[in-house]
Amino acid sequence: MNIDKVIKHLEENFDKDLERVREFLKVPSVSYTGEGIQETATNVKDLIEEVGGNAEIVPTDGHPVVFGEIDEGNEHTLLIYGMYDVMPTDEDGWIVDPWAAEIKDMPQFGPCIINRGAVNTKGPLGAFFNTLRAFKKVNGKLPVNLLFAVEGEEEMGSRHFPDFLEQYKDKLSKAEAVLFPFFEQDEVGTPSLTLGTKGLLYFELISKGGEWGGPKSRGIHGSFNAWVKNPAWRLVKALSTLVDNDEKIVVENFYDKVSPLRKNEREILNKQIEEGLFDEEVFLENYDVDKFKYDGEGIDVWEKLFSQPQLNIDGIYSGYTGPETKTLLPHVATAKVDVRMVPHMEPDEVVDSIRKHLDKHGFSDIEMKVYNKYYWSKSSIEEPVVQAMIETYRDMEKEPQIWPINPGSAPYYVFERYLKIPYVTGGMGHGARQHSSNEYCTVEGILDFEISMARFFENYLKQVEKK
Amino acid sequence: MNIDKVIKHLEENFDKDLERVREFLKVPSVSYTGEGIQETATNVKDLIEEVGGNAEIVPTDGHPVVFGEIDEGNEHTLLIYGMYDVMPTDEDGWIVDPWAAEIKDMPQFGPCIINRGAVNTKGPLGAFFNTLRAFKKVNGKLPVNLLFAVEGEEEMGSRHFPDFLEQYKDKLSKAEAVLFPFFEQDEVGTPSLTLGTKGLLYFELISKGGEWGGPKSRGIHGSFNAWVKNPAWRLVKALSTLVDNDEKIVVENFYDKVSPLRKNEREILNKQIEEGLFDEEVFLENYDVDKFKYDGEGIDVWEKLFSQPQLNIDGIYSGYTGPETKTLLPHVATAKVDVRMVPHMEPDEVVDSIRKHLDKHGFSDIEMKVYNKYYWSKSSIEEPVVQAMIETYRDMEKEPQIWPINPGSAPYYVFERYLKIPYVTGGMGHGARQHSSNEYCTVEGILDFEISMARFFENYLKQVEKK
């Protein structure tokens, strides 16, 4: 394997390769509306076949998954996880056509592609194939065998991805580890690496008029609250039993399985805080927050972000919420709530504890409608695939910021739960404004990303052979 | 005064008079948008002048009030309160042009005028002038002197009406009592009479990120709730301190001035409940409610509707309230709340008690934005103006349902507070769907109303002379 030649090829062919990324971005693929989903799935299939793979568009009960395989008789096999869907573009403020992949100069970053999916994640996915083509051109083959599982419903919660994994378990079981190619550099160039993701439980609590009182089928005149109870009050009273005044969660058994950070990860985190790679004051300033839930500083507060679960009100709604005044006794009140679960919390057990808590406090009438359950997932820093990514960043003169866990959530647990293999997300490159107007990635970062993917393969083989 | 001739005149001229009501209804007068306000104010001025009065359009900081005076040297003087504004017509479901005053057959009621304001309250106001014209035609004069105060902002909370009263206090002080002409018969023909209205305090509680924590200027990623507090939780915790699980208000000093129903009014209410004029089961069925806040039946629950104040959540809002899921840590949460005040609660004292309660419970950061303060008002059943209305209904073979107080609110307190005179709302006639599509009044009821107004004047003079 001649990495230097591959990199040289990537550099020399970048103008052409950049156009390939732009072409890929220009086709909409909005999972919420279905726009361009089939066409983009076909484009992904074609990209896999172009580098010598076999690919098929696998139907699911939702949008299809593109499965692919490039078996070149190598000793090692990686699974490439990807998503070809993106969010809608109905936000205000786009300064360009969100599907024109225009290149614009941005003050801090120089030339950038502005397009839906530029960073999340059709930019990196498209660029990844540039690296693969370079390997084929220069070396005739890829350094590792690859499997592909590229889904079209990530932005809708990957609802049918587990079904696919179940169905393709045997084929996917050839993989030793999973790579999710992504532009991981932040605004100042520091790449970050997460050793897992928290789980997500998303549910709605719904209070409606019923046997306990309250109007059952429609809002009624506000003045009747003198003798008719109000579902909004009932929801407020039920919710208020779940946390104390400091927002500490007081649901029985909620914390039963909460495990502290792994010792080595806590040490790495502490070291990075001391080195200034993590700065809580910068967080407070960026997000316009005066203080944290917890006292202290440095590791004392940072570890909470990673080690603590949450019970967050994402939204609450009842009755009249327009301007000025309108009196109303509403018949329904709802709260959308998410729980972020740390290892080793189980979503079904959390649902159960909250349900029991509500019942015990006399709120058995309040409906709990569960929308999503993502398990937490965890990769060890010792895994070759993780070490390979860290080494790649160092090769490219970047010390990564290592997060013990992503406080957000993603469906990566599926790899652990279904395939029992570790995964890593990564790559050089920078982009931002995902889910917002003017999502972008830097042009320079695309080349860095392509090079980092080549180096990653090299490092992976080193690491896995060392083990 | 020859009442029978007046009534005969009203009957014989009804077709023409009905057209006058329709003409009056056809001109929009939407206070929220200002549409037709000036034209309608002029129409009211013209109607007063047509029956020999002097009238002027009095500017306020909002829409004008029409002041009028018909002084015919009578011994007694009444003030006619009215409103010439109506609600907008932007609801779905109108089966006719809301400004065409079309007459349509309605299954239960026969011919009805369908138009915005048909019942609330340009229908009765227009018809009232038909009665006045009949008196002038038949007797050459009115039986009592009249003053008029017809405002154009009732639907917006009568914001500038007190200013007008203050300014015209001297002129208005000639009146002995106030009459608000209205179609008071319900679906089965029973007229109701209220001996006052509860006061209304409408405010919004606003929880925003600040020194206590929480994002201050914008919603942030939901996953940060692991270490950043949530204004929606804070609002829930603050609200939950205000009532207990049975919605009993637990704000200190809140009930200090709450007075029980007057003894004679409680007796009248009880008698009417026994006679079946009030039936709580009918209420539960009509409003689709399973049970009341309070145990018991008959007088035990009915008196609560009239004697108890309320602290009602009209609406609550924070964060993401759309379909499905979106994670968000919101920066603001608000609740719209109304207090209905019974005698002798004072709105400023209620505001004060709630503010102190919140502060005492550690929620001094929660903003309390007061929108409206209406005082309660109360007319004694012994007042000649009230007795005259009851006698009028009985003359027309209807036993009125007498409400100790209107659980809703209206700005009638202004007459008590500014002019120190009693008032009554009333008249035969039926209409409904106020503030909704297809607001209507029955054609037959308009004539009954016109006759009832003639009888009311006769009865008023009898009552006031008896006293």
mmCIF file of N, CA and C in Angstrom, chain B residues 104-112 186-188 430 432 440-444:
data_model
loop_
_atom_site.group_PDB
_atom_site.id
_atom_site.type_symbol
_atom_site.label_atom_id
_atom_site.label_comp_id
_atom_site.label_asym_id
_atom_site.label_seq_id
_atom_site.Cartn_x
_atom_site.Cartn_y
_atom_site.Cartn_z
ATOM 1 N N LYS B 104 -81.655 33.007 7.469
ATOM 2 C CA LYS B 104 -81.675 31.578 7.113
ATOM 3 C C LYS B 104 -82.555 30.859 8.124
ATOM 4 N N ASP B 105 -83.233 29.826 7.655
ATOM 5 C CA ASP B 105 -83.983 28.975 8.576
ATOM 6 C C ASP B 105 -83.023 28.080 9.347
ATOM 7 N N MET B 106 -83.138 28.107 10.667
ATOM 8 C CA MET B 106 -82.328 27.171 11.460
ATOM 9 C C MET B 106 -83.276 26.157 12.094
ATOM 10 N N PRO B 107 -82.883 24.868 12.060
ATOM 11 C CA PRO B 107 -83.792 23.778 12.432
ATOM 12 C C PRO B 107 -84.604 24.050 13.712
ATOM 13 N N GLN B 108 -83.923 24.437 14.769
ATOM 14 C CA GLN B 108 -84.613 24.568 16.053
ATOM 15 C C GLN B 108 -85.323 25.912 16.188
ATOM 16 N N PHE B 109 -84.825 26.931 15.452
ATOM 17 C CA PHE B 109 -85.210 28.297 15.777
ATOM 18 C C PHE B 109 -85.990 29.038 14.690
ATOM 19 N N GLY B 110 -86.201 28.427 13.551
ATOM 20 C CA GLY B 110 -86.856 29.143 12.468
ATOM 21 C C GLY B 110 -85.934 30.191 11.869
ATOM 22 N N PRO B 111 -86.490 31.264 11.283
ATOM 23 C CA PRO B 111 -85.649 32.258 10.605
ATOM 24 C C PRO B 111 -84.701 32.960 11.592
ATOM 25 N N CYS B 112 -83.436 33.037 11.202
ATOM 26 C CA CYS B 112 -82.417 33.691 12.036
ATOM 27 C C CYS B 112 -81.565 34.597 11.168
ATOM 28 N N ASP B 186 -82.099 31.714 26.489
ATOM 29 C CA ASP B 186 -81.256 30.605 26.050
ATOM 30 C C ASP B 186 -81.981 29.767 24.983
ATOM 31 N N GLU B 187 -81.436 28.615 24.659
ATOM 32 C CA GLU B 187 -81.956 27.781 23.566
ATOM 33 C C GLU B 187 -83.419 27.364 23.797
ATOM 34 N N VAL B 188 -83.806 27.209 25.084
ATOM 35 C CA VAL B 188 -85.187 26.774 25.347
ATOM 36 C C VAL B 188 -86.081 27.937 25.764
ATOM 37 N N HIS B 430 -83.127 35.691 21.502
ATOM 38 C CA HIS B 430 -82.136 34.616 21.604
ATOM 39 C C HIS B 430 -81.147 34.675 20.439
ATOM 40 N N ALA B 432 -76.793 33.083 19.650
ATOM 41 C CA ALA B 432 -75.655 32.364 20.227
ATOM 42 C C ALA B 432 -74.509 32.335 19.215
ATOM 43 N N TYR B 440 -75.575 33.979 15.396
ATOM 44 C CA TYR B 440 -76.953 34.197 14.917
ATOM 45 C C TYR B 440 -77.835 34.781 16.019
ATOM 46 N N CYS B 441 -78.973 35.338 15.584
ATOM 47 C CA CYS B 441 -80.061 35.624 16.507
ATOM 48 C C CYS B 441 -81.354 35.286 15.782
ATOM 49 N N THR B 442 -82.372 34.904 16.540
ATOM 50 C CA THR B 442 -83.639 34.561 15.886
ATOM 51 C C THR B 442 -84.358 35.844 15.498
ATOM 52 N N VAL B 443 -85.086 35.781 14.389
ATOM 53 C CA VAL B 443 -85.854 36.931 13.927
ATOM 54 C C VAL B 443 -86.998 37.207 14.898
ATOM 55 N N GLU B 444 -87.674 36.147 15.315
ATOM 56 C CA GLU B 444 -88.796 36.269 16.240
ATOM 57 C C GLU B 444 -88.339 36.940 17.546
#
